[in-house]
Amino acid sequence: MLWNTVAQTVELGWDFYVPVILFVALIAMAVPVWAAIGSSAILMLLMSGDLPLSLVGERLFTGIDAFALTAIPLFILTGDVLVRTGLSRKFLDVAEALTCFTKGGFGSATVLVCGMFAAISGSDAAGAAAVGRMTIARLVEAGYPRPYACALVAAGACTGILIPPSIAYIIIGLVLGVSASTLFLAALIPGLCILFAILITNLVVNRIYAYEGGGNLTFMEWLGNLGRSLKSGWYAFIVPGIIFYGIFSGRLTPTEAGATAVVVTILMGFLLRTLSFADFPAMLVSSAKVNGVILPIIAFSAPLAEALAIMGVPQGFVTSATSLTNEPWILILLMIGILIAAGCVMETTPNIVILAPILQPLAENIGMNEIQFCIMMITALGVGFITPPLGLNLFVVSGITGESILKIAARAVPFVLCMFVVVLFIAYVPAVSTTLLPDIYK
């Protein structure tokens, strides 16, 4: 009903529907997303004549001609170096020592180390793969069913795009013209809310099913364990410390923080003798592969977004949605539903570059702050990563363990529900996203 109203308002024709059908068909055939977006954008421009094809090359260049984008490969490389130097295991040791006083301690440690890894790499898929390889076998040994252990890692890894610094916030900031540093600051509380919601859900599930024991330590024993783990692995926290202090103090831009983190992590790897020059080709190739997926999507989305704007799709969507209802709370639920559904079937980058320009005018129309909208959007997309049956993180952990996706998806339902509650909290309570920001953003 909503889309029929949009079509009538904007008078969409075959110059819109044929490229959309092509896009869906290419995605269904497992064609790379950037190629699907690029082909659809070129066909839309060719059929509509809204933009000369001679200018497409220029739009491709301007789409990625942004200094802020250089932070993306730097954070990706930092995460890869972190794994290869073994520093990520120090995070796990500290997280385990921190949570060993609770029943379900290693499950809680798994969630915490996902958050720690997220504070460096900015990628959920990388976090799911790295943390999954370290923890899933040990979770099973501790008594967790394998499907639940996979679901726990998949849920915890969602914090990769939710806890700053996040690649997703860099991209949405570029698309909507919002400072990435401002979004990082705004995302801190919502990201921690998601982390603790997953943590609490695991504790509740563990208490119901008694997967894992523990929690019999005295306070002094717990303190001793924590002290020993910090003494042997304190240096691993230098990297996230540099990133957080540099960005949130305003002394470093996200790009500068990423560059500093790469250099410091490499130096630490050499000093600890866990990294050699022979490791560099594999690290660079691995990081280049991830970066090579993201940047073409951003580049080809520029002409597509321009064509949609010329056709009036964003404005038509706003007009159509508000003609159906004037209740802001219903329109917010509509946006959240669209974002979670989109997060199920596509990764973050194409969702941001396609949906952000369409949904942001609707959010602005109902009085939602642009910062709050960005945080709500990224968090809702994060929920889609573990929403059965197509969540991206479900496929990642299934790929590294061989576990059935359907079994993992069934165990992920409690985490989907708890994250959905946090999304609603973010959407209806602006202070969650703006508390740490200057008054100008409130």
CSV table of C-alpha atoms in Angstrom, one decimal:
chain,number,residue,atom,x,y,z
A,1,MET,CA,0.0,0.0,0.0
A,2,LEU,CA,2.8,2.4,0.9
A,3,TRP,CA,4.8,1.7,-2.2
A,4,ASN,CA,1.7,2.1,-4.4
A,5,THR,CA,1.2,5.6,-2.9
A,6,VAL,CA,4.9,6.4,-3.5
A,7,ALA,CA,4.6,5.3,-7.1
A,8,GLN,CA,1.5,7.5,-7.6
A,9,THR,CA,3.1,10.5,-5.9
A,10,VAL,CA,6.4,10.3,-7.8
A,11,GLU,CA,4.9,8.9,-11.0
A,12,LEU,CA,7.4,6.1,-11.2
A,13,GLY,CA,7.7,4.4,-14.6
A,14,TRP,CA,9.6,1.6,-16.3
A,15,ASP,CA,12.8,3.8,-16.0
A,16,PHE,CA,12.6,3.0,-12.3
A,17,TYR,CA,11.1,-0.5,-12.1
A,18,VAL,CA,13.3,-2.2,-14.8
A,19,PRO,CA,16.6,-1.2,-13.0
A,20,VAL,CA,15.1,-2.3,-9.6
A,21,ILE,CA,14.2,-5.7,-11.1
A,22,LEU,CA,17.7,-6.0,-12.6
A,23,PHE,CA,19.2,-5.2,-9.2
A,24,VAL,CA,17.1,-7.9,-7.4
A,25,ALA,CA,17.9,-10.4,-10.2
A,26,LEU,CA,21.6,-9.8,-10.0
A,27,ILE,CA,21.6,-10.1,-6.2
A,28,ALA,CA,19.7,-13.3,-6.4
A,29,MET,CA,22.3,-14.7,-8.8
A,30,ALA,CA,25.0,-13.8,-6.2
A,31,VAL,CA,26.6,-11.1,-8.4
A,32,PRO,CA,28.8,-8.8,-6.3
A,33,VAL,CA,26.7,-6.0,-4.7
A,34,TRP,CA,28.8,-3.2,-6.3
A,35,ALA,CA,28.3,-4.7,-9.8
A,36,ALA,CA,24.5,-5.0,-9.1
A,37,ILE,CA,24.3,-1.4,-7.9
A,38,GLY,CA,26.4,-0.1,-10.8
A,39,SER,CA,24.5,-1.9,-13.5
A,40,SER,CA,21.2,-0.8,-12.1
A,41,ALA,CA,22.3,2.8,-11.7
A,42,ILE,CA,23.7,3.0,-15.3
A,43,LEU,CA,20.5,1.4,-16.6
A,44,MET,CA,18.3,3.9,-14.6
A,45,LEU,CA,20.3,6.8,-15.9
A,46,LEU,CA,20.2,5.5,-19.5
A,47,MET,CA,16.4,4.9,-19.4
A,48,SER,CA,15.5,8.2,-17.6
A,49,GLY,CA,18.0,10.5,-19.2
A,50,ASP,CA,18.2,12.4,-15.9
A,51,LEU,CA,22.0,12.5,-16.0
A,52,PRO,CA,24.3,12.2,-19.0
A,53,LEU,CA,26.2,8.9,-19.0
A,54,SER,CA,29.4,10.9,-19.7
A,55,LEU,CA,29.2,12.2,-16.2
A,56,VAL,CA,29.0,8.8,-14.5
A,57,GLY,CA,32.8,8.4,-14.4
A,58,GLU,CA,33.0,11.8,-12.6
A,59,ARG,CA,30.4,10.7,-10.1
A,60,LEU,CA,32.3,7.5,-9.4
A,61,PHE,CA,35.4,9.5,-8.6
A,62,THR,CA,33.6,12.1,-6.4
A,63,GLY,CA,31.8,9.3,-4.6
A,64,ILE,CA,35.0,8.1,-3.0
A,65,ASP,CA,37.0,11.4,-3.1
A,66,ALA,CA,36.7,12.0,0.6
A,67,PHE,CA,39.5,12.1,3.2
A,68,ALA,CA,37.3,10.4,5.8
A,69,LEU,CA,37.1,7.2,3.7
A,70,THR,CA,40.9,6.6,4.3
A,71,ALA,CA,40.0,5.7,7.8
A,72,ILE,CA,38.2,2.5,6.6
A,73,PRO,CA,41.3,0.6,5.3
A,74,LEU,CA,43.3,1.7,8.3
A,75,PHE,CA,40.8,0.3,10.9
A,76,ILE,CA,40.4,-2.9,8.8
A,77,LEU,CA,44.2,-3.3,8.8
A,78,THR,CA,44.5,-2.6,12.5
A,79,GLY,CA,42.0,-5.4,13.2
A,80,ASP,CA,43.9,-7.8,11.0
A,81,VAL,CA,47.3,-7.0,12.6
A,82,LEU,CA,45.6,-7.3,16.0
A,83,VAL,CA,44.7,-10.9,15.3
A,84,ARG,CA,48.0,-11.9,13.7
A,85,THR,CA,50.0,-10.5,16.6
A,86,GLY,CA,47.9,-12.4,19.2
A,87,LEU,CA,46.9,-9.2,21.0
A,88,SER,CA,43.2,-10.2,20.5
A,89,ARG,CA,43.8,-13.2,22.8
A,90,LYS,CA,44.9,-10.8,25.5
A,91,PHE,CA,41.5,-9.2,25.3
A,92,LEU,CA,39.9,-12.6,25.8
A,93,ASP,CA,42.1,-13.3,28.8
A,94,VAL,CA,41.2,-10.0,30.5
A,95,ALA,CA,37.5,-10.4,29.6
A,96,GLU,CA,37.5,-13.9,31.0
A,97,ALA,CA,39.1,-12.8,34.3
A,98,LEU,CA,36.7,-9.9,34.5
A,99,THR,CA,33.6,-12.2,34.2
A,100,CYS,CA,34.7,-15.4,35.9
A,101,PHE,CA,32.8,-14.5,39.1
A,102,THR,CA,29.4,-15.0,37.3
A,103,LYS,CA,27.7,-18.2,36.2
A,104,GLY,CA,28.2,-18.1,32.5
A,105,GLY,CA,31.5,-16.3,32.8
A,106,PHE,CA,33.1,-17.5,29.6
A,107,GLY,CA,29.9,-16.7,27.6
A,108,SER,CA,30.0,-13.2,29.1
A,109,ALA,CA,33.7,-12.9,28.3
A,110,THR,CA,32.9,-13.8,24.7
A,111,VAL,CA,30.5,-10.9,24.4
A,112,LEU,CA,32.9,-8.5,26.1
A,113,VAL,CA,35.8,-9.5,23.8
A,114,CYS,CA,33.5,-8.9,20.8
A,115,GLY,CA,32.9,-5.4,22.1
A,116,MET,CA,36.7,-4.9,22.6
A,117,PHE,CA,37.4,-6.1,19.1
A,118,ALA,CA,34.7,-3.8,17.8
A,119,ALA,CA,36.4,-0.8,19.4
A,120,ILE,CA,39.3,-1.4,17.1
A,121,SER,CA,38.3,-3.1,13.8
A,122,GLY,CA,34.9,-1.4,13.2
A,123,SER,CA,33.7,-4.4,11.3
A,124,ASP,CA,31.1,-6.9,12.5
A,125,ALA,CA,32.0,-9.7,10.0
A,126,ALA,CA,35.7,-9.5,10.9
A,127,GLY,CA,34.8,-9.6,14.6
A,128,ALA,CA,32.5,-12.6,14.1
A,129,ALA,CA,35.3,-14.5,12.3
A,130,ALA,CA,38.1,-13.6,14.7
A,131,VAL,CA,36.3,-14.0,18.0
A,132,GLY,CA,34.4,-17.1,16.7
A,133,ARG,CA,37.7,-18.9,16.0
A,134,MET,CA,39.0,-18.1,19.5
A,135,THR,CA,35.9,-18.9,21.5
A,136,ILE,CA,33.3,-21.2,20.0
A,137,ALA,CA,35.2,-24.4,20.7
A,138,ARG,CA,35.8,-23.3,24.3
A,139,LEU,CA,32.2,-22.4,24.7
A,140,VAL,CA,31.2,-25.9,23.6
A,141,GLU,CA,33.7,-27.3,26.1
A,142,ALA,CA,32.2,-25.2,28.8
A,143,GLY,CA,28.8,-26.7,28.2
A,144,TYR,CA,27.1,-24.5,25.7
A,145,PRO,CA,25.3,-26.2,22.7
A,146,ARG,CA,27.2,-25.5,19.5
A,147,PRO,CA,24.3,-23.7,17.8
A,148,TYR,CA,23.9,-21.4,20.9
A,149,ALA,CA,27.6,-20.7,21.0
A,150,CYS,CA,27.5,-19.7,17.4
A,151,ALA,CA,24.5,-17.4,18.0
A,152,LEU,CA,26.2,-15.8,20.9
A,153,VAL,CA,29.3,-14.9,18.9
A,154,ALA,CA,27.1,-13.7,16.0
A,155,ALA,CA,25.1,-11.4,18.3
A,156,GLY,CA,28.2,-10.1,20.1
A,157,ALA,CA,29.9,-9.4,16.8
A,158,CYS,CA,27.0,-7.0,15.8
A,159,THR,CA,28.7,-4.5,18.1
A,160,GLY,CA,31.4,-4.2,15.3
A,161,ILE,CA,29.3,-1.6,13.6
A,162,LEU,CA,27.7,-0.2,16.7
A,163,ILE,CA,30.6,0.6,19.1
A,164,PRO,CA,32.8,3.4,17.8
A,165,PRO,CA,35.0,3.6,15.8
A,166,SER,CA,32.7,2.0,13.2
A,167,ILE,CA,33.1,1.9,9.5
A,168,ALA,CA,29.3,2.2,9.2
A,169,TYR,CA,29.3,5.6,11.0
A,170,ILE,CA,32.1,6.8,8.7
A,171,ILE,CA,30.0,5.9,5.6
A,172,ILE,CA,26.7,7.3,6.9
A,173,GLY,CA,28.4,10.5,7.9
A,174,LEU,CA,29.8,10.8,4.4
A,175,VAL,CA,26.4,10.1,2.8
A,176,LEU,CA,24.5,12.5,5.0
A,177,GLY,CA,27.2,15.1,5.6
A,178,VAL,CA,27.6,14.5,9.3
A,179,SER,CA,31.0,14.5,11.1
A,180,ALA,CA,32.2,11.0,11.8
A,181,SER,CA,33.8,12.1,15.1
A,182,THR,CA,30.4,13.4,16.3
A,183,LEU,CA,28.7,10.1,15.3
A,184,PHE,CA,31.4,8.2,17.2
A,185,LEU,CA,30.7,10.2,20.3
A,186,ALA,CA,26.9,9.9,19.9
A,187,ALA,CA,27.2,6.1,19.4
A,188,LEU,CA,29.1,5.3,22.5
A,189,ILE,CA,26.1,5.0,24.9
A,190,PRO,CA,23.8,3.2,22.4
A,191,GLY,CA,26.7,0.8,21.5
A,192,LEU,CA,27.3,0.0,25.1
A,193,CYS,CA,23.5,-0.5,25.6
A,194,ILE,CA,23.5,-3.1,22.9
A,195,LEU,CA,26.6,-4.8,24.4
A,196,PHE,CA,25.1,-5.0,27.9
A,197,ALA,CA,21.7,-6.1,26.5
A,198,ILE,CA,23.4,-9.1,24.8
A,199,LEU,CA,25.4,-9.8,28.0
A,200,ILE,CA,22.3,-9.8,30.2
A,201,THR,CA,20.4,-12.0,27.8
A,202,ASN,CA,23.2,-14.5,27.8
A,203,LEU,CA,23.2,-14.5,31.6
A,204,VAL,CA,19.4,-15.0,31.8
A,205,VAL,CA,19.5,-17.9,29.2
A,206,ASN,CA,22.4,-19.5,31.0
A,207,ARG,CA,20.6,-19.3,34.3
A,208,ILE,CA,17.5,-20.9,32.8
A,209,TYR,CA,19.3,-23.8,31.0
A,210,ALA,CA,22.5,-24.0,33.3
A,211,TYR,CA,24.8,-24.3,30.3
A,212,GLU,CA,27.9,-23.1,32.3
A,213,GLY,CA,28.7,-23.2,36.0
A,214,GLY,CA,31.3,-21.0,37.7
A,215,GLY,CA,30.7,-18.0,39.9
A,216,ASN,CA,32.2,-19.6,43.1
A,217,LEU,CA,35.2,-17.4,43.5
A,218,THR,CA,35.6,-15.1,46.4
A,219,PHE,CA,36.2,-11.4,45.8
A,220,MET,CA,39.9,-11.7,46.5
A,221,GLU,CA,40.3,-14.7,44.2
A,222,TRP,CA,38.5,-12.8,41.4
A,223,LEU,CA,40.6,-9.7,42.0
A,224,GLY,CA,43.8,-11.8,41.9
A,225,ASN,CA,42.8,-13.4,38.6
A,226,LEU,CA,41.9,-10.0,37.1
A,227,GLY,CA,45.2,-8.5,38.3
A,228,ARG,CA,47.3,-11.3,36.8
A,229,SER,CA,45.5,-11.1,33.4
A,230,LEU,CA,46.0,-7.3,33.4
A,231,LYS,CA,49.6,-7.6,34.3
A,232,SER,CA,50.3,-10.0,31.4
A,233,GLY,CA,48.2,-8.3,28.8
A,234,TRP,CA,47.8,-4.6,29.7
A,235,TYR,CA,49.7,-3.5,26.7
A,236,ALA,CA,47.0,-4.8,24.4
A,237,PHE,CA,44.7,-2.0,25.6
A,238,ILE,CA,47.2,0.7,24.3
A,239,VAL,CA,45.6,0.4,20.8
A,240,PRO,CA,42.0,1.0,21.8
A,241,GLY,CA,43.1,3.6,24.3
A,242,ILE,CA,44.9,5.6,21.5
A,243,ILE,CA,41.8,5.4,19.3
A,244,PHE,CA,39.3,6.4,22.0
A,245,TYR,CA,41.4,9.1,23.5
A,246,GLY,CA,42.5,10.5,20.2
A,247,ILE,CA,39.0,10.7,18.7
A,248,PHE,CA,37.0,11.7,21.7
A,249,SER,CA,39.5,14.3,22.9
A,250,GLY,CA,39.5,15.9,19.5
A,251,ARG,CA,43.2,15.6,19.2
A,252,LEU,CA,43.0,13.1,16.3
A,253,THR,CA,40.6,12.7,13.4
A,254,PRO,CA,39.3,9.1,12.8
A,255,THR,CA,41.8,8.8,9.9
A,256,GLU,CA,44.7,9.9,12.1
A,257,ALA,CA,43.6,7.6,14.9
A,258,GLY,CA,43.4,4.7,12.5
A,259,ALA,CA,46.9,5.4,11.1
A,260,THR,CA,48.3,5.8,14.6
A,261,ALA,CA,46.7,2.5,15.7
A,262,VAL,CA,48.1,0.6,12.7
A,263,VAL,CA,51.7,1.9,13.4
A,264,VAL,CA,51.4,1.2,17.1
A,265,THR,CA,50.0,-2.3,16.6
A,266,ILE,CA,52.7,-3.2,14.1
A,267,LEU,CA,55.4,-2.0,16.4
A,268,MET,CA,54.0,-4.0,19.3
A,269,GLY,CA,53.9,-7.1,17.1
A,270,PHE,CA,57.6,-6.6,16.3
A,271,LEU,CA,58.5,-5.9,20.0
A,272,LEU,CA,56.6,-9.1,21.1
A,273,ARG,CA,58.2,-11.1,18.2
A,274,THR,CA,54.7,-12.2,17.1
A,275,LEU,CA,54.9,-10.4,13.8
A,276,SER,CA,57.5,-10.5,11.0
A,277,PHE,CA,57.9,-8.9,7.6
A,278,ALA,CA,56.8,-12.2,6.1
A,279,ASP,CA,53.3,-11.6,7.6
A,280,PHE,CA,52.8,-8.3,5.7
A,281,PRO,CA,51.8,-9.6,2.3
A,282,ALA,CA,49.0,-11.8,3.7
A,283,MET,CA,47.8,-9.0,6.0
A,284,LEU,CA,47.7,-6.4,3.3
A,285,VAL,CA,46.0,-8.8,0.9
A,286,SER,CA,43.4,-9.7,3.5
A,287,SER,CA,42.6,-6.1,4.3
A,288,ALA,CA,42.6,-5.1,0.6
A,289,LYS,CA,39.9,-7.7,-0.1
A,290,VAL,CA,37.6,-6.3,2.6
A,291,ASN,CA,38.3,-2.7,1.5
A,292,GLY,CA,37.8,-3.7,-2.1
A,293,VAL,CA,34.2,-4.8,-1.3
A,294,ILE,CA,33.3,-1.5,0.4
A,295,LEU,CA,34.7,1.2,-1.8
A,296,PRO,CA,33.2,0.2,-5.1
A,297,ILE,CA,29.8,0.0,-3.5
A,298,ILE,CA,30.2,3.6,-2.3
A,299,ALA,CA,31.4,4.7,-5.7
A,300,PHE,CA,28.6,3.2,-7.7
A,301,SER,CA,26.0,4.3,-5.2
A,302,ALA,CA,26.7,8.0,-6.0
A,303,PRO,CA,25.1,8.0,-9.4
A,304,LEU,CA,22.3,5.8,-8.2
A,305,ALA,CA,21.5,8.2,-5.3
A,306,GLU,CA,21.6,11.2,-7.6
A,307,ALA,CA,19.2,9.5,-10.1
A,308,LEU,CA,16.8,8.6,-7.2
A,309,ALA,CA,16.9,12.2,-6.0
A,310,ILE,CA,16.2,13.6,-9.4
A,311,MET,CA,13.2,11.2,-9.7
A,312,GLY,CA,12.0,12.6,-6.4
A,313,VAL,CA,11.9,9.2,-4.7
A,314,PRO,CA,12.9,10.5,-1.2
A,315,GLN,CA,10.4,13.3,-1.3
A,316,GLY,CA,7.7,11.0,-2.6
A,317,PHE,CA,8.4,8.5,0.2
A,318,VAL,CA,8.0,11.2,2.8
A,319,THR,CA,4.8,12.5,1.2
A,320,SER,CA,3.3,9.0,0.9
A,321,ALA,CA,4.3,7.9,4.4
A,322,THR,CA,2.9,11.0,6.1
A,323,SER,CA,-0.3,10.7,4.0
A,324,LEU,CA,-0.9,7.3,5.5
A,325,THR,CA,-0.4,8.5,9.1
A,326,ASN,CA,0.7,11.5,11.0
A,327,GLU,CA,1.7,9.6,14.1
A,328,PRO,CA,5.5,9.8,14.6
A,329,TRP,CA,5.7,6.6,16.6
A,330,ILE,CA,4.1,4.6,13.8
A,331,LEU,CA,6.4,6.2,11.2
A,332,ILE,CA,9.4,5.3,13.4
A,333,LEU,CA,8.3,1.7,13.6
A,334,LEU,CA,7.9,1.7,9.8
A,335,MET,CA,11.5,2.9,9.4
A,336,ILE,CA,12.8,0.4,11.9
A,337,GLY,CA,11.0,-2.4,10.1
A,338,ILE,CA,12.4,-1.4,6.7
A,339,LEU,CA,16.0,-1.2,8.2
A,340,ILE,CA,15.9,-4.6,10.0
A,341,ALA,CA,14.5,-6.3,6.9
A,342,ALA,CA,17.2,-4.6,4.7
A,343,GLY,CA,19.9,-5.6,7.2
A,344,CYS,CA,18.7,-9.3,6.8
A,345,VAL,CA,19.4,-9.4,3.1
A,346,MET,CA,22.3,-7.0,2.4
A,347,GLU,CA,25.4,-5.8,4.2
A,348,THR,CA,25.7,-2.4,5.8
A,349,THR,CA,27.3,-0.3,3.1
A,350,PRO,CA,24.7,-0.7,0.3
A,351,ASN,CA,21.9,-0.3,2.8
A,352,ILE,CA,23.4,3.0,4.0
A,353,VAL,CA,24.0,4.5,0.6
A,354,ILE,CA,20.6,3.5,-0.7
A,355,LEU,CA,18.3,3.9,2.2
A,356,ALA,CA,19.8,6.8,4.2
A,357,PRO,CA,19.0,9.5,1.6
A,358,ILE,CA,15.4,8.1,1.3
A,359,LEU,CA,14.6,7.7,5.0
A,360,GLN,CA,16.4,10.7,6.4
A,361,PRO,CA,13.9,13.3,5.0
A,362,LEU,CA,11.1,11.3,6.7
A,363,ALA,CA,12.9,11.3,10.0
A,364,GLU,CA,13.5,15.0,9.7
A,365,ASN,CA,9.9,15.6,8.8
A,366,ILE,CA,8.8,14.0,12.2
A,367,GLY,CA,11.4,16.0,14.1
A,368,MET,CA,14.1,13.4,14.6
A,369,ASN,CA,17.6,14.8,15.0
A,370,GLU,CA,19.9,13.7,12.2
A,371,ILE,CA,22.4,12.3,14.8
A,372,GLN,CA,19.6,10.2,16.4
A,373,PHE,CA,18.5,9.0,13.0
A,374,CYS,CA,22.0,7.9,12.1
A,375,ILE,CA,22.4,6.0,15.4
A,376,MET,CA,18.9,4.4,15.0
A,377,MET,CA,19.6,3.4,11.4
A,378,ILE,CA,22.9,1.7,12.1
A,379,THR,CA,21.6,-0.1,15.2
A,380,ALA,CA,18.5,-1.3,13.3
A,381,LEU,CA,20.8,-2.6,10.5
A,382,GLY,CA,22.9,-4.3,13.2
A,383,VAL,CA,19.8,-6.2,14.4
A,384,GLY,CA,19.3,-7.4,10.8
A,385,PHE,CA,22.7,-9.1,10.9
A,386,ILE,CA,21.4,-11.8,13.2
A,387,THR,CA,17.7,-11.8,12.3
A,388,PRO,CA,16.7,-15.3,11.0
A,389,PRO,CA,17.0,-16.7,8.5
A,390,LEU,CA,19.3,-14.4,6.4
A,391,GLY,CA,21.4,-12.5,8.9
A,392,LEU,CA,24.9,-11.9,7.6
A,393,ASN,CA,26.6,-12.8,10.9
A,394,LEU,CA,24.7,-16.1,11.0
A,395,PHE,CA,26.4,-17.1,7.7
A,396,VAL,CA,29.8,-16.0,8.9
A,397,VAL,CA,29.8,-18.2,12.1
A,398,SER,CA,28.2,-21.0,10.1
A,399,GLY,CA,31.0,-20.8,7.6
A,400,ILE,CA,33.7,-21.1,10.2
A,401,THR,CA,32.0,-23.9,12.2
A,402,GLY,CA,30.0,-25.8,9.7
A,403,GLU,CA,26.9,-25.5,11.9
A,404,SER,CA,23.5,-25.4,10.3
A,405,ILE,CA,22.3,-21.8,9.8
A,406,LEU,CA,18.7,-22.7,10.8
A,407,LYS,CA,19.9,-24.1,14.1
A,408,ILE,CA,22.0,-21.0,14.8
A,409,ALA,CA,19.1,-18.7,13.8
A,410,ALA,CA,16.7,-20.5,16.2
A,411,ARG,CA,19.1,-19.8,19.1
A,412,ALA,CA,19.6,-16.2,18.0
A,413,VAL,CA,16.0,-15.2,18.6
A,414,PRO,CA,16.5,-14.0,22.3
A,415,PHE,CA,19.4,-11.7,21.1
A,416,VAL,CA,17.3,-10.3,18.3
A,417,LEU,CA,14.5,-9.4,20.7
A,418,CYS,CA,16.8,-7.8,23.3
A,419,MET,CA,18.5,-5.7,20.5
A,420,PHE,CA,15.2,-4.7,19.1
A,421,VAL,CA,14.2,-3.3,22.5
A,422,VAL,CA,17.4,-1.2,22.5
A,423,VAL,CA,16.6,0.1,19.0
A,424,LEU,CA,13.2,1.2,20.2
A,425,PHE,CA,14.8,2.9,23.2
A,426,ILE,CA,17.2,4.7,20.9
A,427,ALA,CA,14.4,5.7,18.5
A,428,TYR,CA,12.0,7.1,21.1
A,429,VAL,CA,14.4,8.6,23.6
A,430,PRO,CA,16.7,11.1,21.9
A,431,ALA,CA,18.8,11.6,25.0
A,432,VAL,CA,20.3,8.1,24.5
A,433,SER,CA,22.1,9.4,21.4
A,434,THR,CA,22.7,13.1,22.3
A,435,THR,CA,23.7,13.0,26.0
A,436,LEU,CA,27.4,13.2,25.3
A,437,LEU,CA,27.1,15.8,22.5
A,438,PRO,CA,27.3,19.6,22.8
A,439,ASP,CA,24.1,21.4,23.2
A,440,ILE,CA,23.9,22.4,19.5
A,441,TYR,CA,23.0,18.8,18.7
A,442,LYS,CA,20.3,18.4,21.3
